[in-house]
PDB file of C-alpha atoms in Angstrom:
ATOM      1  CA  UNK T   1       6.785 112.475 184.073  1.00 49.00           C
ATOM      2  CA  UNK T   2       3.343 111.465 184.892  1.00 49.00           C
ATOM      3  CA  UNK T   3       1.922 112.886 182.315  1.00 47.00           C
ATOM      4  CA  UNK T   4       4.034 111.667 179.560  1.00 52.00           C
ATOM      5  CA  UNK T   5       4.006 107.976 180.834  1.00 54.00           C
ATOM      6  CA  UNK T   6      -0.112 108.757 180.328  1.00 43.00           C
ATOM      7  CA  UNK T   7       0.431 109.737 176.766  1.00 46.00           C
ATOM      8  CA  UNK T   8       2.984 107.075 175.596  1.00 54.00           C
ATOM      9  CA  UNK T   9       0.840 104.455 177.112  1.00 51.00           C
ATOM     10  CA  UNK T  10      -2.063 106.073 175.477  1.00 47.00           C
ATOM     11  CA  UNK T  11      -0.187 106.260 171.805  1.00 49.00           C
ATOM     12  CA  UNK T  12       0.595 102.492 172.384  1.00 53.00           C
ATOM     13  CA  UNK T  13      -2.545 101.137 172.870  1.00 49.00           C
ATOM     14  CA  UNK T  14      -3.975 103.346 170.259  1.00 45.00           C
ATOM     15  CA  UNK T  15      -1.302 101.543 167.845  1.00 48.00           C
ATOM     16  CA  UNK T  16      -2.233  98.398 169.122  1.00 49.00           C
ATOM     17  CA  UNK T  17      -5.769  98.596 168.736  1.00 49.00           C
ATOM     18  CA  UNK T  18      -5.544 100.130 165.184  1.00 53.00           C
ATOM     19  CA  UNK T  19      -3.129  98.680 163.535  1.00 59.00           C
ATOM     20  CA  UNK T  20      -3.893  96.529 160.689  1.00 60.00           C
ATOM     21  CA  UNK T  21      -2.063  94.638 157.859  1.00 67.00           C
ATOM     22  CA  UNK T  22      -1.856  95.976 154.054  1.00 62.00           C
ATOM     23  CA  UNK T  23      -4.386  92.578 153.290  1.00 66.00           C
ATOM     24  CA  UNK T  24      -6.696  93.902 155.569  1.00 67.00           C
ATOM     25  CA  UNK T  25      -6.364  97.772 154.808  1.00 64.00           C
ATOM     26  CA  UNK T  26      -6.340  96.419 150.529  1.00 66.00           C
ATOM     27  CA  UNK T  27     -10.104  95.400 152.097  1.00 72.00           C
ATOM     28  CA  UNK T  28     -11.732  98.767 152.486  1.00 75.00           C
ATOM     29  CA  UNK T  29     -12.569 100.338 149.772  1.00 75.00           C
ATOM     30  CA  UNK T  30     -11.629 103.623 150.256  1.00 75.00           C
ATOM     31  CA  UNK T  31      -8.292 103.178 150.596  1.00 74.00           C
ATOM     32  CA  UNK T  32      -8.432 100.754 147.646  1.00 69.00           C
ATOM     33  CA  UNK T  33      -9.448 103.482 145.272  1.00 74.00           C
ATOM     34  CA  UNK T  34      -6.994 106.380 146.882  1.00 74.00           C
ATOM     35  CA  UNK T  35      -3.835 103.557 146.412  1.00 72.00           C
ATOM     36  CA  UNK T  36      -5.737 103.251 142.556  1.00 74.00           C
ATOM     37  CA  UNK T  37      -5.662 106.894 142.045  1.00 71.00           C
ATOM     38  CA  UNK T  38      -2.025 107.432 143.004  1.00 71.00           C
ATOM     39  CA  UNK T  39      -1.066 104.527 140.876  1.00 67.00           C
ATOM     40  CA  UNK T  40      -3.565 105.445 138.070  1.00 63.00           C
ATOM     41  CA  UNK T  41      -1.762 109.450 138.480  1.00 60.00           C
ATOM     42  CA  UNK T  42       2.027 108.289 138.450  1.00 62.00           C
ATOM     43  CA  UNK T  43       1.716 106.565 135.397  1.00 58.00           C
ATOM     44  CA  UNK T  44       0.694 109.262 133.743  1.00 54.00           C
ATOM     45  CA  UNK T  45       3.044 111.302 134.582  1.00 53.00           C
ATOM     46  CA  UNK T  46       6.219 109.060 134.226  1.00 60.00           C
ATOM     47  CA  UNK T  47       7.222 109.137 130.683  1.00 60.00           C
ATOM     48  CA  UNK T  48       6.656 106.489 128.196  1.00 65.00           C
ATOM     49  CA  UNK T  49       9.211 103.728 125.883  1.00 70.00           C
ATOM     50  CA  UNK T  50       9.039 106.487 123.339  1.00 71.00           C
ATOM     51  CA  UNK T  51       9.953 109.268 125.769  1.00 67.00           C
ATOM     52  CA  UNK T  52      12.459 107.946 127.513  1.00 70.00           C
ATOM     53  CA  UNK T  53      14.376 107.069 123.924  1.00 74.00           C
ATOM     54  CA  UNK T  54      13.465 110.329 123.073  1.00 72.00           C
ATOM     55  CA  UNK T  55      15.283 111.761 125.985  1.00 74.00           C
ATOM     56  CA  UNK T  56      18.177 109.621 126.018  1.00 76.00           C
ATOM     57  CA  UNK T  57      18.881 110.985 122.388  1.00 82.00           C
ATOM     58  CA  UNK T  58      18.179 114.518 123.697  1.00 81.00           C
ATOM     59  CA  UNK T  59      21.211 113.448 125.921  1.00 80.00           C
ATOM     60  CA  UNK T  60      23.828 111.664 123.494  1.00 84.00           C
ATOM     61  CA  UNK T  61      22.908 114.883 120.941  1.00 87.00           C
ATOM     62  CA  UNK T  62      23.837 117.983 123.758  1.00 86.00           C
ATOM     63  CA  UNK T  63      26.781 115.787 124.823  1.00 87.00           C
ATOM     64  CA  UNK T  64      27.902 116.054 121.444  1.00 89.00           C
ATOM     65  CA  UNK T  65      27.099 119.899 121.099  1.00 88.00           C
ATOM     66  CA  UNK T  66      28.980 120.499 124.252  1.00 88.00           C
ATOM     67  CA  UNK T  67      31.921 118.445 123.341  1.00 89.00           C
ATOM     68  CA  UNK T  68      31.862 120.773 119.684  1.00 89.00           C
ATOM     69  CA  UNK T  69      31.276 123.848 121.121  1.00 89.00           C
ATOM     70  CA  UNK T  70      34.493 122.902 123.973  1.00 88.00           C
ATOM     71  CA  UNK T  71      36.986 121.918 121.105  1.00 91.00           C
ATOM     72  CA  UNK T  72      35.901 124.864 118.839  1.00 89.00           C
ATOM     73  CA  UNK T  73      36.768 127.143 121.843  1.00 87.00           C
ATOM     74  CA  UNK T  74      39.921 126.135 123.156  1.00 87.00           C
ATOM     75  CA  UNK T  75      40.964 125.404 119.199  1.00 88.00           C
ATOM     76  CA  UNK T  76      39.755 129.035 119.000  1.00 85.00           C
ATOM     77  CA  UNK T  77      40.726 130.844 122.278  1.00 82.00           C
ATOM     78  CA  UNK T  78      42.974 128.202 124.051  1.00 81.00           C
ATOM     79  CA  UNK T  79      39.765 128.222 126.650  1.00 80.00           C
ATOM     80  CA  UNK T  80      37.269 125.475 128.064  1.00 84.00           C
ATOM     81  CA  UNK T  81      33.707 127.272 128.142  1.00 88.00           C
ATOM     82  CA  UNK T  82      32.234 123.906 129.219  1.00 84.00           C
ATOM     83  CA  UNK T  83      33.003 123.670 132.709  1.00 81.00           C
ATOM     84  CA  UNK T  84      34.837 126.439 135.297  1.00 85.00           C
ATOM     85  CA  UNK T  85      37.673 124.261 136.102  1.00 83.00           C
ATOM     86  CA  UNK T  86      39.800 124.809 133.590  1.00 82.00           C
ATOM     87  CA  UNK T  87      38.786 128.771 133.687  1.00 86.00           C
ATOM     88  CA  UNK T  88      39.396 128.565 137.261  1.00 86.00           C
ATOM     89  CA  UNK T  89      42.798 127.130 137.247  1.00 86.00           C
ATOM     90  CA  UNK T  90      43.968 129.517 134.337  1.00 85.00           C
ATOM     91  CA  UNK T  91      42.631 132.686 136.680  1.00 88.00           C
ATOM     92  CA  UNK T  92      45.473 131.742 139.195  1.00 89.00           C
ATOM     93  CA  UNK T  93      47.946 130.514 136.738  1.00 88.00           C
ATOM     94  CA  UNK T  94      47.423 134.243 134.945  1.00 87.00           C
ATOM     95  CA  UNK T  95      47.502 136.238 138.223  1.00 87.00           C
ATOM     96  CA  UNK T  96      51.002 134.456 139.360  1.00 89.00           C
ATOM     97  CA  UNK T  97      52.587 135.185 135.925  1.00 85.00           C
ATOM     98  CA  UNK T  98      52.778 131.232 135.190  1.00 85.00           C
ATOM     99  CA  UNK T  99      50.444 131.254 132.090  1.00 79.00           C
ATOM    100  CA  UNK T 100      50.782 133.566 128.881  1.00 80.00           C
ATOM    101  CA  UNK T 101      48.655 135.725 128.130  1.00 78.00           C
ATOM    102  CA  UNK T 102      48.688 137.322 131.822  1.00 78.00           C
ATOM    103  CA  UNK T 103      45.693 138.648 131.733  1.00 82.00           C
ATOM    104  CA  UNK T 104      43.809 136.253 134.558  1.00 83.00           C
ATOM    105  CA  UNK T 105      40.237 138.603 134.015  1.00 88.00           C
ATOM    106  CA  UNK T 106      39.779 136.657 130.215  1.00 87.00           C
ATOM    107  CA  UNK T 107      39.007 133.408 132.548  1.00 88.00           C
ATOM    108  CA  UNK T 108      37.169 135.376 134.923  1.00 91.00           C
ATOM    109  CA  UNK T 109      34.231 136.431 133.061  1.00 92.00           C
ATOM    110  CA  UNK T 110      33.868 132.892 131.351  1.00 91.00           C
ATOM    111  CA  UNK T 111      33.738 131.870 134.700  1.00 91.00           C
ATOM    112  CA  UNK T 112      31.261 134.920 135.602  1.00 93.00           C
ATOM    113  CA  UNK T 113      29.435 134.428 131.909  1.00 93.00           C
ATOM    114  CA  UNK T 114      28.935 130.048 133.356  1.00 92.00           C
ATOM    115  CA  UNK T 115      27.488 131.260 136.487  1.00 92.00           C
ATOM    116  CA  UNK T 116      25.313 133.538 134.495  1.00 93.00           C
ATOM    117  CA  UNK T 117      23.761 131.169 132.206  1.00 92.00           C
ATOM    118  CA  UNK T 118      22.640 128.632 134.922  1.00 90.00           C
ATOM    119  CA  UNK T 119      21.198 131.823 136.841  1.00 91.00           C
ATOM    120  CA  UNK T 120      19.020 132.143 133.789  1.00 91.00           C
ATOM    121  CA  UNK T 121      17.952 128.404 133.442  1.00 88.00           C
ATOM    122  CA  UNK T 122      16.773 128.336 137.050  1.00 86.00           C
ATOM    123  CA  UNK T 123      14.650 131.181 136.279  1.00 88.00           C
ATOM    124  CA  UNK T 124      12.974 129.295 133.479  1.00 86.00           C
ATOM    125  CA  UNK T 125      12.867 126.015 134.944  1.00 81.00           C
ATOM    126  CA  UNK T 126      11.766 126.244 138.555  1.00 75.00           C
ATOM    127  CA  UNK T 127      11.551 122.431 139.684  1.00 66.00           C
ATOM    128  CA  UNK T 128      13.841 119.522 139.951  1.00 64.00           C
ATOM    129  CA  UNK T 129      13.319 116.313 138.138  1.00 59.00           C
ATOM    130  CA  UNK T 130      12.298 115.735 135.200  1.00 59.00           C
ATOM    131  CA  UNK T 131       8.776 117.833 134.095  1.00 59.00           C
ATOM    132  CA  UNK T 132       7.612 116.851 130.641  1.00 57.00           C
ATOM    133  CA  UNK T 133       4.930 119.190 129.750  1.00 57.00           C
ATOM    134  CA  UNK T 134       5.597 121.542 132.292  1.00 61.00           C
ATOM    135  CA  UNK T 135       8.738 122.850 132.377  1.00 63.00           C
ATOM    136  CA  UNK T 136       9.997 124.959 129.599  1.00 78.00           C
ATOM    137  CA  UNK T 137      12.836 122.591 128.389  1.00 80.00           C
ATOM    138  CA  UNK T 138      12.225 123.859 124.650  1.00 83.00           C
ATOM    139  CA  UNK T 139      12.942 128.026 125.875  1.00 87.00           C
ATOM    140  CA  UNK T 140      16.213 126.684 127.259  1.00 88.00           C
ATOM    141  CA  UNK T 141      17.613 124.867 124.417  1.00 88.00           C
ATOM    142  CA  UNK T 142      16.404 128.109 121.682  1.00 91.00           C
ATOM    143  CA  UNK T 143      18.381 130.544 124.374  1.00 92.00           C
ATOM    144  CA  UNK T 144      21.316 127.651 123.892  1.00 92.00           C
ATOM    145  CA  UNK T 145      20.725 127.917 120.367  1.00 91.00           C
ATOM    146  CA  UNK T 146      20.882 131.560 120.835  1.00 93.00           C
ATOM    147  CA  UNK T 147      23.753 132.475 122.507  1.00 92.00           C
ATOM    148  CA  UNK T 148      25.966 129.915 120.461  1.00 90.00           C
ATOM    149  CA  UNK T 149      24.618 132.029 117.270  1.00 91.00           C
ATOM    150  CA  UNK T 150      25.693 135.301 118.379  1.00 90.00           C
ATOM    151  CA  UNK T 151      28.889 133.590 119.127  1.00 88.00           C
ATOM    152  CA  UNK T 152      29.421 132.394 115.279  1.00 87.00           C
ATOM    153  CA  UNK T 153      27.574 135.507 114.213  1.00 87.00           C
ATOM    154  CA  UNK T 154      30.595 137.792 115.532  1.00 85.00           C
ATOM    155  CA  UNK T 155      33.413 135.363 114.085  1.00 83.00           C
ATOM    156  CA  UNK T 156      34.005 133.347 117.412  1.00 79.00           C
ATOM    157  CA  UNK T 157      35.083 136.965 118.844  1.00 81.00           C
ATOM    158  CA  UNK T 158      33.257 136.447 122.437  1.00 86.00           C
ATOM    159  CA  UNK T 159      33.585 132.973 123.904  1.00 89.00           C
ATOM    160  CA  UNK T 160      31.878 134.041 126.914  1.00 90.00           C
ATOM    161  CA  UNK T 161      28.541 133.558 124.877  1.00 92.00           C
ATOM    162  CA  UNK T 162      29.819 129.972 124.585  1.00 92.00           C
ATOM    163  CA  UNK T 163      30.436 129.623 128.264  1.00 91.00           C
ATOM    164  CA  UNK T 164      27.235 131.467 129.314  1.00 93.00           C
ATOM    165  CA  UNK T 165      25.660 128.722 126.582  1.00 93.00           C
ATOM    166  CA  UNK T 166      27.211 125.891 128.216  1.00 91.00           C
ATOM    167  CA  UNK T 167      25.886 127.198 131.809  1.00 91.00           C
ATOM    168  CA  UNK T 168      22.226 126.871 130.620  1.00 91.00           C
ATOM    169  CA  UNK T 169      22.471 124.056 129.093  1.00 90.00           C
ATOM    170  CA  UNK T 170      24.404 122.559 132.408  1.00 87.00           C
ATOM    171  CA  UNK T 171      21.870 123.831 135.193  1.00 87.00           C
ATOM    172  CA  UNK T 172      18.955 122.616 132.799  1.00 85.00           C
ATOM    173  CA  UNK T 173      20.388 118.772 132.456  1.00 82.00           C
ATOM    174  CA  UNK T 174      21.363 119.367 135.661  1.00 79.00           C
ATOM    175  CA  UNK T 175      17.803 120.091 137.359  1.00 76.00           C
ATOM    176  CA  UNK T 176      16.342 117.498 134.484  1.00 71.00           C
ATOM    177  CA  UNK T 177      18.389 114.426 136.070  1.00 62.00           C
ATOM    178  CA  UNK T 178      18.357 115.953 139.736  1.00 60.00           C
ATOM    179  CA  UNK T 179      22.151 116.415 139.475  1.00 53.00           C
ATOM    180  CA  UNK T 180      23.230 112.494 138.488  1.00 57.00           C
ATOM    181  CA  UNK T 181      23.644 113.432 134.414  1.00 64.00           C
ATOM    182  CA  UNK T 182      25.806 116.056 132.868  1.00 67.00           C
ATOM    183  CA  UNK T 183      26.209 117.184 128.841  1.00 71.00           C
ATOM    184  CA  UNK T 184      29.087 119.554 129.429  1.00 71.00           C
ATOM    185  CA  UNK T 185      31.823 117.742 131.170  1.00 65.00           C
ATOM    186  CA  UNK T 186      32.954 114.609 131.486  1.00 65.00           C
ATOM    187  CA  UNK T 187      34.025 114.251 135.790  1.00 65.00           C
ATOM    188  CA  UNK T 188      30.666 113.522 137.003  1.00 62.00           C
ATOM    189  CA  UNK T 189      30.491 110.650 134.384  1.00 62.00           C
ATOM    190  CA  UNK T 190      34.201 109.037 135.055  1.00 64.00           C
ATOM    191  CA  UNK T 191      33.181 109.217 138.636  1.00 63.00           C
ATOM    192  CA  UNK T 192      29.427 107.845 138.699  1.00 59.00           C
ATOM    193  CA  UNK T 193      30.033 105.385 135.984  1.00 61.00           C
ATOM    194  CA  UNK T 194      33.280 103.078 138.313  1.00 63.00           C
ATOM    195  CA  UNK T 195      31.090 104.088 141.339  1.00 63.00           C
ATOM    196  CA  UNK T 196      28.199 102.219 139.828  1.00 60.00           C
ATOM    197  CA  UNK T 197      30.635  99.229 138.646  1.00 68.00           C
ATOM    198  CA  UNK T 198      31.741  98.268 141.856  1.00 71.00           C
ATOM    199  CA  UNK T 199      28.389  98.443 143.393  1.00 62.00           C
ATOM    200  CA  UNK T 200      26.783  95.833 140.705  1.00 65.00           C
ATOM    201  CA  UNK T 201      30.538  93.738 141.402  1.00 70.00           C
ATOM    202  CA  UNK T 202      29.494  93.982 145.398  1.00 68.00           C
ATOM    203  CA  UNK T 203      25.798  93.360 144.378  1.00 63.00           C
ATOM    204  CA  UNK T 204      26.267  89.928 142.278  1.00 65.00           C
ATOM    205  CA  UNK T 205      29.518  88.535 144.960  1.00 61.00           C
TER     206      UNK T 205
END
């Protein structure tokens, strides 16, 4: 106990003795020009006017593609390749003989094909937030671009290309917006977007 009384009365006057307020640190000039570096460094790296429209258009456009690609599939297949819920609710409608066709292992491997997909975005994009100029956004959308193709190519025959599509392009908005926007399905959205009414209604009262 002795001890530790010694080093706690030690850390305090330490503290005492050199602490000093951000006018006075501001004053030397070394840590003026580290606090100017940092600044000078994030705003190069935060995007600009034009690239933030540019991504919010990115957005609005894969929403769209997402929405498409959904409609054609369940118009097609009577499946959502967007998100698993759907594909997970058919698997146990299927297995207890409450859905037609019966065969529950069609929703299993769109599920399986979803899970795929984002397994292959995080191997292309390693980091979370948004990484202009260093993540390879543009190798994720052409393998989007790619799996829808072989999709259409075959006559709409394999909509698990559609959900493995959907996966990538999921895990990459997903990792892009660290997890607050999503393309592919709408839940996330009807939940934020009340969530975020209420706080600006408790915010201005």
């Amino acid at each position: 106990m002795g001890k530790q009384q010694l080093i706690e009365e030690s850390e305090e006057e330490s503290s005492e003795e050199g602490s000093v307020t951000f006018a006075e640190a501001l004053q030397n000039n070394a840590i003026r020009n580290v606090l100017l570096d940092q600044l000078q460094l994030s705003e190069a790296l935060s995007p600009s006017l034009r690239e933030q429209v540019g991504i919010h258009l990115i957005g609005i456009v894969l929403s769209i593609a997402a929405g498409a690609c959904n409609a054609i599939a369940f118009a097609k297949f009577m499946y959502y390749v967007s998100h698993v819920s759907g594909s997970a609710t058919g698997i146990g409608l299927r297995y207890e003989k409450l859905q037609k066709p019966y065969d529950y292992m069609e929703p299993v491997w769109l599920v399986v094909y979803f899970i795929v997909g984002s397994f292959m975005c995080g191997l292309i994009v390693h980091s979370n937030g948004m990484r202009l100029g260093q993540a390879r956004y543009e190798v994720v959308l052409f393998l989007v671009a790619a799996m829808e193709l072989v999709c259409w190519y075959h006559d709409l025959a394999h909509p698990e290309w559609l959900a493995a599509a959907m996966g990538v392009q999921n895990a990459m908005i997903t990792s892009w917006s660290t997890a607050v926007v999503r393309t592919t399905h709408m839940t996330g959205t009807a939940t934020d977007s009340p969530a975020g009414l209420t706080f600006m209604l408790g915010v201005m009262h």
